Amino acid sequence: MTSSESRRIVFYGKADAPVLEETGMMAPATLDPAVSAEFDLSLLAAGARTTVLFSEEEPSGFSLVHAKFGPGYRLPRHSHSSDCLYYVVRGEAIMGRRTIKAGDGFFVSAGQPYAYAAGPDGVEVLEFRTETHFDMKIFDQTVARWQPIVAAAKANHDRWIAEV
């Protein structure tokens, strides 16, 4: 490849961004059937919107995902097969005792389990990766671990529909 072939400028916009689940970028996560049988997990859909702003063609290319979670949305403890650098655009992400505010961020290496909850006004994050295909492995695989996640969805569902 000559230097002129590697030089380029690519523009992208949120209006053209497909929903992450429709792109095939992230391999579907598996969940214990007992959790799905116990809860109506469709409630969670109203609190989350994740779109792919940019994705290069090659597997080791850059990708940029925009994720918006409604107030109180709780992500299960999970990991991805790719390193990810997160930047909080709006709102707050709560990870344990730490609150990550707009303008701040965090880095999660591939395979590192983590979870966070959206703050009282929700959260919007940008997810920067050097991979265009990755997985999601869910570690919260019991009914007990999903109870607070679903309780938050029930408590905030009407607000999510109005805001997200």
Short mmCIF file of C-alpha atoms in Angstrom, two decimals:
data_model
loop_
_atom_site.label_atom_id
_atom_site.label_comp_id
_atom_site.label_asym_id
_atom_site.label_seq_id
_atom_site.Cartn_x
_atom_site.Cartn_y
_atom_site.Cartn_z
CA MET A 1 0.00 0.00 0.00
CA THR A 2 1.41 3.37 -0.93
CA SER A 3 1.14 6.30 1.43
CA SER A 4 -1.44 7.93 -0.84
CA GLU A 5 -3.64 4.80 -0.63
CA SER A 6 -3.58 4.84 3.18
CA ARG A 7 -4.49 8.52 3.38
CA ARG A 8 -8.15 9.28 3.55
CA ILE A 9 -10.83 11.21 5.31
CA VAL A 10 -14.10 9.50 6.16
CA PHE A 11 -17.11 11.44 7.40
CA TYR A 12 -19.94 9.94 9.41
CA GLY A 13 -23.11 11.24 11.01
CA LYS A 14 -25.55 10.14 13.65
CA ALA A 15 -28.46 10.36 11.18
CA ASP A 16 -26.90 7.49 9.19
CA ALA A 17 -25.86 5.40 12.21
CA PRO A 18 -27.35 1.90 12.25
CA VAL A 19 -28.47 0.22 15.47
CA LEU A 20 -25.64 -1.94 16.84
CA GLU A 21 -27.72 -5.14 16.96
CA GLU A 22 -28.51 -4.82 13.25
CA THR A 23 -24.86 -4.52 12.13
CA GLY A 24 -23.50 -7.91 13.22
CA MET A 25 -20.52 -6.15 14.85
CA MET A 26 -21.23 -7.63 18.28
CA ALA A 27 -21.81 -11.35 18.62
CA PRO A 28 -24.98 -12.04 20.61
CA ALA A 29 -24.55 -12.78 24.30
CA THR A 30 -25.93 -15.92 25.87
CA LEU A 31 -28.06 -15.81 28.99
CA ASP A 32 -29.21 -18.59 31.28
CA PRO A 33 -32.73 -19.59 30.17
CA ALA A 34 -33.88 -19.44 33.81
CA VAL A 35 -33.32 -15.65 33.77
CA SER A 36 -35.30 -15.23 30.54
CA ALA A 37 -38.09 -17.41 31.91
CA GLU A 38 -38.32 -15.44 35.16
CA PHE A 39 -38.31 -11.88 33.78
CA ASP A 40 -39.74 -9.85 30.93
CA LEU A 41 -36.39 -8.63 29.59
CA SER A 42 -38.10 -6.71 26.79
CA LEU A 43 -38.58 -3.92 29.35
CA LEU A 44 -34.86 -3.15 29.01
CA ALA A 45 -35.15 -2.18 25.34
CA ALA A 46 -36.93 1.07 26.17
CA GLY A 47 -33.95 2.26 28.24
CA ALA A 48 -31.15 1.74 25.75
CA ARG A 49 -30.22 2.93 22.28
CA THR A 50 -26.88 1.90 20.82
CA THR A 51 -25.79 2.97 17.34
CA VAL A 52 -22.65 2.51 15.27
CA LEU A 53 -21.33 5.90 14.23
CA PHE A 54 -18.28 4.54 12.42
CA SER A 55 -16.85 1.14 11.52
CA GLU A 56 -14.03 0.33 9.15
CA GLU A 57 -14.30 -2.69 6.85
CA GLU A 58 -11.36 -4.72 8.20
CA PRO A 59 -11.69 -6.66 11.50
CA SER A 60 -8.84 -4.71 13.14
CA GLY A 61 -10.24 -1.37 12.07
CA PHE A 62 -11.50 1.44 14.21
CA SER A 63 -15.09 1.54 15.38
CA LEU A 64 -17.09 4.12 17.27
CA VAL A 65 -20.36 3.32 19.02
CA HIS A 66 -22.74 5.79 20.67
CA ALA A 67 -24.73 4.36 23.59
CA LYS A 68 -27.55 6.13 25.39
CA PHE A 69 -29.06 4.68 28.56
CA GLY A 70 -32.05 6.09 30.40
CA PRO A 71 -32.06 7.13 34.06
CA GLY A 72 -31.23 4.25 36.38
CA TYR A 73 -30.53 1.78 33.56
CA ARG A 74 -28.31 -1.02 34.86
CA LEU A 75 -26.03 -3.05 32.65
CA PRO A 76 -25.29 -6.60 33.79
CA ARG A 77 -21.72 -7.53 34.65
CA HIS A 78 -20.16 -8.40 31.32
CA SER A 79 -16.99 -8.29 29.21
CA HIS A 80 -16.08 -7.85 25.56
CA SER A 81 -13.39 -9.53 23.45
CA SER A 82 -11.98 -6.11 22.53
CA ASP A 83 -10.37 -3.28 24.47
CA CYS A 84 -12.68 -0.28 24.76
CA LEU A 85 -12.16 3.35 25.66
CA TYR A 86 -15.31 5.02 26.98
CA TYR A 87 -16.01 8.75 27.02
CA VAL A 88 -19.04 10.12 28.88
CA VAL A 89 -20.74 12.71 26.68
CA ARG A 90 -23.72 13.49 28.92
CA GLY A 91 -25.00 12.40 32.30
CA GLU A 92 -23.21 10.02 34.64
CA ALA A 93 -22.10 6.40 34.69
CA ILE A 94 -21.91 4.82 38.13
CA MET A 95 -19.38 2.01 38.61
CA GLY A 96 -19.39 0.79 42.18
CA ARG A 97 -18.49 3.79 44.34
CA ARG A 98 -17.19 5.83 41.43
CA THR A 99 -19.26 8.28 39.39
CA ILE A 100 -17.92 9.09 35.92
CA LYS A 101 -19.29 12.44 34.78
CA ALA A 102 -19.57 14.14 31.39
CA GLY A 103 -16.10 14.88 30.08
CA ASP A 104 -14.56 11.91 31.92
CA GLY A 105 -14.17 8.32 30.83
CA PHE A 106 -12.72 4.90 31.50
CA PHE A 107 -10.78 2.16 29.72
CA VAL A 108 -11.73 -1.54 29.90
CA SER A 109 -9.31 -4.13 28.54
CA ALA A 110 -10.55 -7.13 26.58
CA GLY A 111 -11.97 -9.85 28.82
CA GLN A 112 -12.26 -7.59 31.91
CA PRO A 113 -15.70 -7.94 33.53
CA TYR A 114 -17.46 -4.68 34.41
CA ALA A 115 -20.89 -3.17 34.89
CA TYR A 116 -22.29 0.28 35.34
CA ALA A 117 -25.58 2.04 35.89
CA ALA A 118 -26.82 5.24 34.33
CA GLY A 119 -27.14 8.15 36.73
CA PRO A 120 -30.40 9.92 37.65
CA ASP A 121 -30.48 11.78 34.32
CA GLY A 122 -29.23 8.86 32.22
CA VAL A 123 -25.90 8.61 30.43
CA GLU A 124 -24.54 8.86 26.91
CA VAL A 125 -21.16 7.34 26.13
CA LEU A 126 -18.90 7.00 23.13
CA GLU A 127 -17.18 3.62 22.83
CA PHE A 128 -13.89 3.65 20.89
CA ARG A 129 -12.44 0.31 19.76
CA THR A 130 -9.69 -0.90 17.46
CA GLU A 131 -11.90 -3.82 16.46
CA THR A 132 -14.96 -3.93 14.25
CA HIS A 133 -16.18 -7.31 15.52
CA PHE A 134 -16.37 -8.26 19.19
CA ASP A 135 -18.47 -10.29 21.58
CA MET A 136 -20.31 -9.72 24.83
CA LYS A 137 -20.02 -12.29 27.60
CA ILE A 138 -22.55 -11.85 30.43
CA PHE A 139 -21.33 -12.85 33.89
CA ASP A 140 -24.60 -12.11 35.71
CA GLN A 141 -26.32 -15.42 34.96
CA THR A 142 -28.65 -15.92 37.93
CA VAL A 143 -32.16 -14.76 38.68
CA ALA A 144 -30.85 -13.09 41.86
CA ARG A 145 -28.29 -11.02 39.89
CA TRP A 146 -30.94 -9.91 37.39
CA GLN A 147 -33.49 -8.92 40.04
CA PRO A 148 -32.07 -5.37 40.56
CA ILE A 149 -31.58 -4.90 36.81
CA VAL A 150 -35.21 -5.72 36.07
CA ALA A 151 -36.45 -3.77 39.12
CA ALA A 152 -34.68 -0.67 37.75
CA ALA A 153 -36.31 -1.26 34.36
CA LYS A 154 -39.77 -1.51 35.92
CA ALA A 155 -39.22 1.62 38.04
CA ASN A 156 -37.97 3.73 35.12
CA HIS A 157 -39.79 2.26 32.11
CA ASP A 158 -42.29 5.09 31.59
CA ARG A 159 -39.55 7.72 31.85
CA TRP A 160 -37.37 5.77 29.40
CA ILE A 161 -40.14 5.69 26.83
CA ALA A 162 -40.49 9.46 27.10
CA GLU A 163 -36.75 10.25 27.05
CA VAL A 164 -34.70 7.62 25.24
#
